[in-house]
XYZ file of C-alpha atoms in Angstrom:
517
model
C 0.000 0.000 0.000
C 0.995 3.299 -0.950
C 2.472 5.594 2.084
C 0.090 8.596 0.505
C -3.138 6.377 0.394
C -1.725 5.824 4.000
C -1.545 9.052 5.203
C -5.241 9.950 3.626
C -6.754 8.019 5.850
C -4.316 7.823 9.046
C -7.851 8.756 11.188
C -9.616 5.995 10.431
C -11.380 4.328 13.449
C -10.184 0.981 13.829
C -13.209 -1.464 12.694
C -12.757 0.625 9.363
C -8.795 -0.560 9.464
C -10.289 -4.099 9.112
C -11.722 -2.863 5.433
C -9.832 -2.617 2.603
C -8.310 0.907 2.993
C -9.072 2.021 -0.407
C -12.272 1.183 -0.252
C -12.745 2.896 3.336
C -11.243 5.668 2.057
C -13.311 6.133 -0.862
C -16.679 5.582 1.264
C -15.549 8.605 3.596
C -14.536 10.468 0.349
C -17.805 9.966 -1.422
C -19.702 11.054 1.986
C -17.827 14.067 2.254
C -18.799 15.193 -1.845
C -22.247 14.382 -1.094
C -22.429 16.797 1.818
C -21.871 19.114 -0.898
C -23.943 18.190 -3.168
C -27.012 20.951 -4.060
C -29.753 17.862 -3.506
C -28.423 16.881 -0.142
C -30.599 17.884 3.048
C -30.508 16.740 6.568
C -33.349 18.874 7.610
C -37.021 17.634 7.425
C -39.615 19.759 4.936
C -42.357 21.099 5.920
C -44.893 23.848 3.883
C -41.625 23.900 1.679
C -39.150 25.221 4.321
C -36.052 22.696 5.508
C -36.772 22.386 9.523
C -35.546 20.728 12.196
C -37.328 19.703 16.030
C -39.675 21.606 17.629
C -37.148 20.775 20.792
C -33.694 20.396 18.655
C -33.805 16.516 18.821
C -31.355 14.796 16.132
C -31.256 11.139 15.778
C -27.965 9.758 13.492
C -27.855 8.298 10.331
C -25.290 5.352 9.977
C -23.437 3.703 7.197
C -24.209 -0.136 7.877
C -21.001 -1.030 6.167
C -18.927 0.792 8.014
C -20.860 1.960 11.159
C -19.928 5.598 10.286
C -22.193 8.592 10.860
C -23.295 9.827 8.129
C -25.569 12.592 8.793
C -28.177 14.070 11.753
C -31.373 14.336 10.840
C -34.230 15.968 13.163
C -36.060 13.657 15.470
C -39.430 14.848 14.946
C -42.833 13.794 16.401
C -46.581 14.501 16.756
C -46.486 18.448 16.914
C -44.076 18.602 13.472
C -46.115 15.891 11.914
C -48.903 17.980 12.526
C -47.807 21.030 10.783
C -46.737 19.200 8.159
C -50.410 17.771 7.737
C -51.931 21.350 7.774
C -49.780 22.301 5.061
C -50.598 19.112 3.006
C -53.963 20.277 3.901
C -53.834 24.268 2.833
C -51.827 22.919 -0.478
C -54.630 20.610 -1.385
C -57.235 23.012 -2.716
C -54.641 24.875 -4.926
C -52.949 21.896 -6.141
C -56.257 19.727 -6.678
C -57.589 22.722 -8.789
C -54.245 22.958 -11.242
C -55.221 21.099 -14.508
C -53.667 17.468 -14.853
C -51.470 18.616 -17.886
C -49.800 21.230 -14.812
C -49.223 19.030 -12.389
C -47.895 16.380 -15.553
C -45.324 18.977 -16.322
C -44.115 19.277 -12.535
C -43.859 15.274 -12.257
C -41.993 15.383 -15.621
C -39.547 17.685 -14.539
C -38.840 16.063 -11.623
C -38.180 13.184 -13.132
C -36.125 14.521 -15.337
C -34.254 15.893 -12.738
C -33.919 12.533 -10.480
C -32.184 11.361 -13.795
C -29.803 14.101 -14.122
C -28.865 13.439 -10.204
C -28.912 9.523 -10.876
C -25.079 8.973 -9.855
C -25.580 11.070 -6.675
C -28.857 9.549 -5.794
C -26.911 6.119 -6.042
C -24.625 6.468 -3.977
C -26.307 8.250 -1.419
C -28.769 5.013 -1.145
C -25.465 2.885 -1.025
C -24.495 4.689 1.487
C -27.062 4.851 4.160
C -28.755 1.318 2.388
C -25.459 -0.449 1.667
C -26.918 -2.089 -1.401
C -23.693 -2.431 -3.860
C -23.753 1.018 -6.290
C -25.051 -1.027 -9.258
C -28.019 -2.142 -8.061
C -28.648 1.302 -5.886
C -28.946 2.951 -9.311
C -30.653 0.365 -10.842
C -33.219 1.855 -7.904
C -33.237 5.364 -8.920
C -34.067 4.845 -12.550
C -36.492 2.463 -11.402
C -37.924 5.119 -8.693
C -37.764 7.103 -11.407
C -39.963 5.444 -13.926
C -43.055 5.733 -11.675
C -42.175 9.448 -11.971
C -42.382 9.474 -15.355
C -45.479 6.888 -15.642
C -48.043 8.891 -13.841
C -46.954 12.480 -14.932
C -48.650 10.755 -17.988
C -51.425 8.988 -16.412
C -52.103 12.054 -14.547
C -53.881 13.311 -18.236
C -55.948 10.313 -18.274
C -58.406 10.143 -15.350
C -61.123 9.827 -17.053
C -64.776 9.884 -15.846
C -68.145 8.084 -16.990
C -71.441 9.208 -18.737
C -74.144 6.277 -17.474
C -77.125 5.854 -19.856
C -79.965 7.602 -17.372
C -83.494 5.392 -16.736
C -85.351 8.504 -17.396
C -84.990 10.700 -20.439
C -84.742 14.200 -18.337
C -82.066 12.901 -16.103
C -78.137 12.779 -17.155
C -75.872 10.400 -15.419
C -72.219 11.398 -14.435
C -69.285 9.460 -12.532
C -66.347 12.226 -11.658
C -63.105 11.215 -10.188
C -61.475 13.480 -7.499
C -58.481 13.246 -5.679
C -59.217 11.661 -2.221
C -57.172 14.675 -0.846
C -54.182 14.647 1.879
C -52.541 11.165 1.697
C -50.308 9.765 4.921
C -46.782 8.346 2.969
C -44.928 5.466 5.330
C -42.256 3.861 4.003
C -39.454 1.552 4.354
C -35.500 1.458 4.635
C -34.574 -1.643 1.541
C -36.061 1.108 -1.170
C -35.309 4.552 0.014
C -36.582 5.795 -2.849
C -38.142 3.820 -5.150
C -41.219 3.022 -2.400
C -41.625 6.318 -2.088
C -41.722 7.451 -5.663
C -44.053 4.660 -6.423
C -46.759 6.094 -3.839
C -45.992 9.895 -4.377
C -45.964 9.581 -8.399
C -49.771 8.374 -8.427
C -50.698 10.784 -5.598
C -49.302 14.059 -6.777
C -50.601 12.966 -10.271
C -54.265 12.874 -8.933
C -54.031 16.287 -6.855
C -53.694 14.482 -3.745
C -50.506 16.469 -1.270
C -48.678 14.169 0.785
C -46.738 14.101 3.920
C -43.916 11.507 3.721
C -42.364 9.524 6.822
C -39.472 7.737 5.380
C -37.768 5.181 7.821
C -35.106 6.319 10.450
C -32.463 4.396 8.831
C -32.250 6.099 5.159
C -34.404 9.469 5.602
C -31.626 10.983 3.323
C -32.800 9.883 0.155
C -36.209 10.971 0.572
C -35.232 14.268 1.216
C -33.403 14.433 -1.689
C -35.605 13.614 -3.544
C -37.990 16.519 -1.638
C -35.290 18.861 -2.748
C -35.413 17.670 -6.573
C -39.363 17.821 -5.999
C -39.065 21.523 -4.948
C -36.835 22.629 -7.746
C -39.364 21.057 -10.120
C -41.955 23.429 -9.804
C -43.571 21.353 -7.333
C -45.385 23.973 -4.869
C -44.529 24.220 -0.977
C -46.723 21.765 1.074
C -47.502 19.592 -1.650
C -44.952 17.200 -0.381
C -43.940 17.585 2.997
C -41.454 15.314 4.838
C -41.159 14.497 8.685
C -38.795 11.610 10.372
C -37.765 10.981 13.629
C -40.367 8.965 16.526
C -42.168 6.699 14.241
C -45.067 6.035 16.334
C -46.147 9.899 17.535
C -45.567 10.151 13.534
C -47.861 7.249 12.807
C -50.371 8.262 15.532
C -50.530 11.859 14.137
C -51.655 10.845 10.380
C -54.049 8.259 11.942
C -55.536 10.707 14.488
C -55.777 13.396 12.110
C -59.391 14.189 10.094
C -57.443 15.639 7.419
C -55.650 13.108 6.185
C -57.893 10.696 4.083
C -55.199 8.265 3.060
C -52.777 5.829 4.355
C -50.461 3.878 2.108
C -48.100 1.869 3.729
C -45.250 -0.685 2.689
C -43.642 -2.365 5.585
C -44.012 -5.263 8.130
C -47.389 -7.194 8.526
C -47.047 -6.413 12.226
C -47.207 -2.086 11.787
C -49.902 -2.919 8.675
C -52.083 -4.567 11.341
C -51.954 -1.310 14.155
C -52.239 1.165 11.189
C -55.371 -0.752 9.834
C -57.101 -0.672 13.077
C -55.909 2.618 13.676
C -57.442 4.066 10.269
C -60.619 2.896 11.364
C -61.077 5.725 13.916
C -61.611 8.091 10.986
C -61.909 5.739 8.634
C -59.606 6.423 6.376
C -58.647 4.790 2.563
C -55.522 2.489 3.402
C -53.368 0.728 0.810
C -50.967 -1.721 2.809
C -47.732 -3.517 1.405
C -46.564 -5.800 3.782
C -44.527 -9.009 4.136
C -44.090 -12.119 2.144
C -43.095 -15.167 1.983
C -42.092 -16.063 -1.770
C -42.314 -19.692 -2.816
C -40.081 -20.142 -5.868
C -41.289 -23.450 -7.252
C -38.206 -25.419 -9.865
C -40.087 -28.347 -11.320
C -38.093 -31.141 -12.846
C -38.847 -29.999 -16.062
C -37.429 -26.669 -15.844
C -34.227 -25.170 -17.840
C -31.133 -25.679 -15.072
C -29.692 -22.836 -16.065
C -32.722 -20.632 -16.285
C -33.836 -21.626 -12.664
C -30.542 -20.780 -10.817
C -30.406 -17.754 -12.455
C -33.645 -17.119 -12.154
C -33.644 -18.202 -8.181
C -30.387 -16.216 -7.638
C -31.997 -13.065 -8.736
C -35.015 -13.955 -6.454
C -33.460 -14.770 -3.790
C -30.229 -12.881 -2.768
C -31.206 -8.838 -4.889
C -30.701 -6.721 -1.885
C -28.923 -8.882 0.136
C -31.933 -10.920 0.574
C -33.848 -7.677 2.201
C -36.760 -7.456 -0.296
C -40.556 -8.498 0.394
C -40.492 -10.457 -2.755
C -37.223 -12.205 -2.993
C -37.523 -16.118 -2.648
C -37.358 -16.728 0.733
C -38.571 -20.983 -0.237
C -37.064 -22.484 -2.744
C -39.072 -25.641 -3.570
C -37.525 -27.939 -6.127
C -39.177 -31.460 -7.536
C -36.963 -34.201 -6.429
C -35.922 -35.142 -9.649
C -33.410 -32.069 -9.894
C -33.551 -31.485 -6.337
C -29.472 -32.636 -6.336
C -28.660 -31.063 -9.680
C -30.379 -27.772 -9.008
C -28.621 -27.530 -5.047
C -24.917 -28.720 -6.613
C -25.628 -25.992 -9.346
C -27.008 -23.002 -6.895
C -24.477 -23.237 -4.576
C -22.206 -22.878 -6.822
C -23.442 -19.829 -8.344
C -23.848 -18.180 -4.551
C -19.962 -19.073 -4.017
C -19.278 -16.698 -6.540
C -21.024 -13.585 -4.979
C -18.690 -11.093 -3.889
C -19.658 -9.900 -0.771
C -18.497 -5.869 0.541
C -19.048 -2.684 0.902
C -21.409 -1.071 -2.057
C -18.706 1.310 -3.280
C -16.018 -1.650 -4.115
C -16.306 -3.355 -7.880
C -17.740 -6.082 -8.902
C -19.494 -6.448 -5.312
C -22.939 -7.952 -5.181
C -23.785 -8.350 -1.547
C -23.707 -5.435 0.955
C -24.320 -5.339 4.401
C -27.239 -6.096 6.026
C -29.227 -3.274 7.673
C -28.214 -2.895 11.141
C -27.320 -5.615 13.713
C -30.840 -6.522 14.863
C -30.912 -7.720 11.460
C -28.286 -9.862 11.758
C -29.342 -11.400 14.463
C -32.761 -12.713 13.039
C -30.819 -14.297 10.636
C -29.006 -15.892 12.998
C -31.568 -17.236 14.963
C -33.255 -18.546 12.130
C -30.446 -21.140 10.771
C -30.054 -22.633 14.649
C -33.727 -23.171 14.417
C -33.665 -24.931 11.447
C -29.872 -27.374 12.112
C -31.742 -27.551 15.400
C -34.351 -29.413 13.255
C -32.458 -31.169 10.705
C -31.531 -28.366 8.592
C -28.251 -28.635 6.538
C -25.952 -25.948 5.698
C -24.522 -26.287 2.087
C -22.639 -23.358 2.327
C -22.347 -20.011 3.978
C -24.510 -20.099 7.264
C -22.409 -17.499 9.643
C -21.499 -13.713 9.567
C -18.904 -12.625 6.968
C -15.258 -12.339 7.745
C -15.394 -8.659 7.045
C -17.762 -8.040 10.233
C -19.682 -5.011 10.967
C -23.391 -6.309 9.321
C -21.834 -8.624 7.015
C -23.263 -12.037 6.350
C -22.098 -14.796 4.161
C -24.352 -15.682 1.291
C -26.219 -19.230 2.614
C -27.469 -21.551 1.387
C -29.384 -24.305 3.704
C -30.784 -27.656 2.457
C -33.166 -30.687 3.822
C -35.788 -28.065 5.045
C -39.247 -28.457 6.152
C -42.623 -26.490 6.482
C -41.840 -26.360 10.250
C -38.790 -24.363 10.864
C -38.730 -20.593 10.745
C -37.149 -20.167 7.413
C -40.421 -21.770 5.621
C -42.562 -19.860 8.133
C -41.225 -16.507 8.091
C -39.140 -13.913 6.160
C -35.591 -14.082 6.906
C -35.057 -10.721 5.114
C -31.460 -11.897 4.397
C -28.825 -13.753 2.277
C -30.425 -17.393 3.017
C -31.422 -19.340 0.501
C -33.769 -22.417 2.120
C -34.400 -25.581 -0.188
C -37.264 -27.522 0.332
C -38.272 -31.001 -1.579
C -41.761 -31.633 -3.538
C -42.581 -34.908 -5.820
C -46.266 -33.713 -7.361
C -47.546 -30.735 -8.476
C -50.097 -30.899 -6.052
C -47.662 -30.860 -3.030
C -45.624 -28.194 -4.441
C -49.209 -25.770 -4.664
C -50.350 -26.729 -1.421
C -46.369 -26.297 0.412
C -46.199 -22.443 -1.413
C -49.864 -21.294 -0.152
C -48.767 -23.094 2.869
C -48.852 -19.616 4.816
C -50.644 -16.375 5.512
C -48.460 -14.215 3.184
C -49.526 -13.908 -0.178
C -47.132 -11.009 -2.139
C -45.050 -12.965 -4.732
C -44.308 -16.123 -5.985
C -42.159 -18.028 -8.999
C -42.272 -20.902 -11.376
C -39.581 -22.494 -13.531
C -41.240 -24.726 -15.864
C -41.074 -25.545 -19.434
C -44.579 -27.291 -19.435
C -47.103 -24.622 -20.306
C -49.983 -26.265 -19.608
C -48.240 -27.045 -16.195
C -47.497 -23.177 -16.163
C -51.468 -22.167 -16.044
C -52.413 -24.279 -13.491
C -50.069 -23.645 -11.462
C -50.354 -19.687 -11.752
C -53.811 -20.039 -11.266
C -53.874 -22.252 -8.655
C -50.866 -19.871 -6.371
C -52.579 -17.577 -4.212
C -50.292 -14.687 -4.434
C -50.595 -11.097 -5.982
C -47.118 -11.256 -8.202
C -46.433 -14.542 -10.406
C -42.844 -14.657 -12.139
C -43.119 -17.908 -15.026
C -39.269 -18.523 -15.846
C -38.303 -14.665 -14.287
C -36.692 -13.957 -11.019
C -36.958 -10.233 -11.292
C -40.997 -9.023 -12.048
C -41.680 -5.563 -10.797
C -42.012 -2.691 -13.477
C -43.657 0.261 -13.225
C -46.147 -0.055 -15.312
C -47.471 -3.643 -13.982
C -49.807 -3.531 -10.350
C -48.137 -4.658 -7.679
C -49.554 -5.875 -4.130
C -50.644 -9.051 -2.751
C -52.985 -11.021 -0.964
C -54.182 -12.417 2.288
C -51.526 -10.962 5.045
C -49.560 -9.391 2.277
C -51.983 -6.589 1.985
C -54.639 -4.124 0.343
C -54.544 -2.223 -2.812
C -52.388 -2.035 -5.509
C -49.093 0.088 -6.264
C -47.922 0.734 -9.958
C -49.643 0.876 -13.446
C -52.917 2.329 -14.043
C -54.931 0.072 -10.825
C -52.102 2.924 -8.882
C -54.137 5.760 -9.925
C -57.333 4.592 -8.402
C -55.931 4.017 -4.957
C -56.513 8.051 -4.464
C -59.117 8.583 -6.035
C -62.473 8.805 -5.258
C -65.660 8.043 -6.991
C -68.081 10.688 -7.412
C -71.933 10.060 -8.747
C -73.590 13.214 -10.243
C -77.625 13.023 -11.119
C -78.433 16.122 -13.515
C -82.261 16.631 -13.747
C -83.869 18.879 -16.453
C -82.769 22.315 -15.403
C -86.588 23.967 -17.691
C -88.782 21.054 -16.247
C -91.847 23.040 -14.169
């Protein structure tokens, strides 16, 4: 190692000394451009004015890779969430009233201008997120596309003329925007799942008050910051953080707010549900799963562990759709583990900013420890490890890529999300068994098939009681597709035009014969 690369970073803390230097160096270097950077805010927004705590509160924002602070951010509560609600609320009636080819151009040039800031809005979600830079701005141009998709279905909310049962009446259906819309959201898409409930919202004239997670608030309010300098009008889109449940008390307490939408554990889904009920609000919920990915012996080898990989470890394992069952048919059951395994092997694992990484961190410790827990439960059971199965030599929130064999319906990993790097392989012989072992469970969000039998292909599909079906594809969400499950997973739909009518609301309009004495 150089002496100059040396003397750079002769401050570094000591877990960071464990890194690669370079790459330690180059984390703290990016961090410190960012800081700089004209879409970078550490302040919450509110009525279109960066603010911190009523009472000065901060909470920190960490890099999971390296533990390093990276920003703090106000630790805000009821009273802020509350102003930020009556701002939503005085924007509505000016926004609602601009024509849908105005607010179109505003949530054009917004997305134009996420695009033009992709490479800083990448690393910025590698860096609070840890998910390796590829894939982070594979997120904003994906965040991004929901952008552009409803600036354009914001011009096509179209209405209904009903054929009337008497000949002096005329029949109307309007759609209106449902009107201030409560925005929770989680930390494995800092962007992306906000952009996907905003987009649909701001395109209807609905104003919204965001509460991005605790973890990665910084790439919401960039993306606030981008919003402003598109035209888009103070209190439109306001953005609080800090005590998540006076936050999530506030928007459920509040008469102004007519809309929840929510992506995030089951759990929360349940309490915000019940708690919309008071003044009985609209609520879309997208909450966990439990993905069944189904090989059948007559699937393409290749296709499936590609196909499975993709599934399974995107994220690190930390979305609600990867696979978190893989269930092959017994015939290929050795074939396909030999060949997956060997395929995970080869995932380089480290911090977002290195190349040729595919595997970050997870999230924070807790994390780490659920995954944990869940491969003693299942080698408590009978469970084998095939590889992987313990944290990562590089520490901090590292784990290895796993992969875990002989399991059954009973242990945790076919019961629950692991929400990390494990891959768990179950055994099926019929069709039938392999249907009844994936809707096997209260989660319903996604599931996949690899097949080569397309008669096989619709019955299964049909037969899978899950919102999201991938035939012979690992990776299935687009922008301009629904998205949203069943059962546990939860209510409404996110994405394509079915997006638009989650805040909207149906009005019915009886015009009688204005000259009838």
């Amino acid at each position: 190692m150089r002496v100059a690369g040396l003397a750079r970073c002769k401050n570094l803390p000591s877990h960071l000394l464990r890194m690669h230097l370079p790459s330690a160096c180059r984390q703290m270097s990016i961090a410190a451009g960012l800081k700089n950077s004209s879409i970078f805010r550490s302040q919450g927004l509110i009525g279109g004015k960066w603010i911190g705590a009523h009472d000065g509160k901060t909470i920190q924002v960490n890099n999971p890779a390296t533990g390093e602070i990276i920003a703090d951010v106000p630790f805000m509560g009821r009273r802020e969430t509350n102003d930020a609600i009556s701002s939503a609320y005085n924007a509505f009636n000016s926004w609602s009233k601009q024509t849908a080819a105005e607010r179109s151009k505003c949530l054009r040039k917004w997305y134009d201008l996420i695009m033009s800031h992709k490479e800083e809005l990448g690393q910025l979600i590698t860096l609070e997120q840890g998910k390796p830079l590829k894939e982070a701005l594979g997120e904003v141009s994906y965040g991004a596309s929901f952008i552009e998709f409803f600036a354009e279905e914001a011009k096509r909310v179209y209405g209904d003329i009903i054929p009337a049962t008497l000949a002096d009446r005329r029949l109307f259906v309007l759609k209106q925007p449902v009107g201030v819309v409560g925005a929770i959201t989680p930390w494995n898409f800092p962007l992306a799942m906000i952009t996907r409930k905003v987009g649909p919202a701001l395109a209807c004239g609905c104003t919204v008050v965001v509460k991005p997670s605790e973890l990665t608030p910084l790439t919401a309010l960039a993306a606030a910051e981008l919003a402003l300098q598109a035209g888009i009008p103070p209190g439109v889109l306001n953005v609080v953080m800090g005590n998540a449940p006076d936050i999530g008390d506030a928007l459920l307490a509040s008469p102004q707010v007519r809309k929840i939408t929510f992506t995030g554990s089951t759990a929360v889904g349940k309490k915000l549900m019940a708690g919309a009920a008071g003044t009985v609000k609209r609520i879309s919920l997208e909450l966990g799963g439990n993905a069944p990915c189904i090989v059948f012996d007559d699937a393409d080898l290749d296709v499936a562990v590609k196909g499975a990989l993709a599934a399974k470890f995107r994220n690190s394992g930390q979305t609600c759709v990867c696979a978190n069952r893989i269930i092959v048919q017994e015939g290929i059951y050795e074939k396909f583990a030999e060949a997956f395994s060997k395929a995970v092997q080869n995932l380089l694992v480290g911090d977002g900013f290195s190349e040729g990484v595919v595997q970050g961190p997870l999230i924070n410790e807790a994390a780490v420890q659920k995954v944990e827990s869940f491969i003693q439960d299942a080698i408590s059971k009978g469970a084998k490890v095939l590889l992987g199965g313990k944290r990562h030599s590089l520490g901090m929130t590292f784990y290895e890529p796993t992969v875990v064999a002989d399991v059954k319906s009973e242990m945790l990993l076919a019961r629950e999300e692991v929400f990390g790097p494990v891959a768990p392989l179950l055994r099926f012989k019929t069709e039938e068994e392999a249907i009844c072992i994936a809707n096997d469970t209260n989660a319903g969000l996604a599931a996949y098939i690899f097949t080569n039998n397309v008669q096989r292909t619709w019955r299964v599909l049909e037969a899978l009681e899950y919102g999201l079906v991938g035939v012979n594809e690992g990776i299935i969400s687009t922008e301009v597709a629904p998205f949203g499950g069943v059962k546990h997973s939860g209510l409404g739909r996110e994405g394509s035009k079915y997006g638009m009518d989650e805040y909207l609301e149906l009005k019915y309009v009886c015009l009688g014969d204005m000259n009838r004495k």
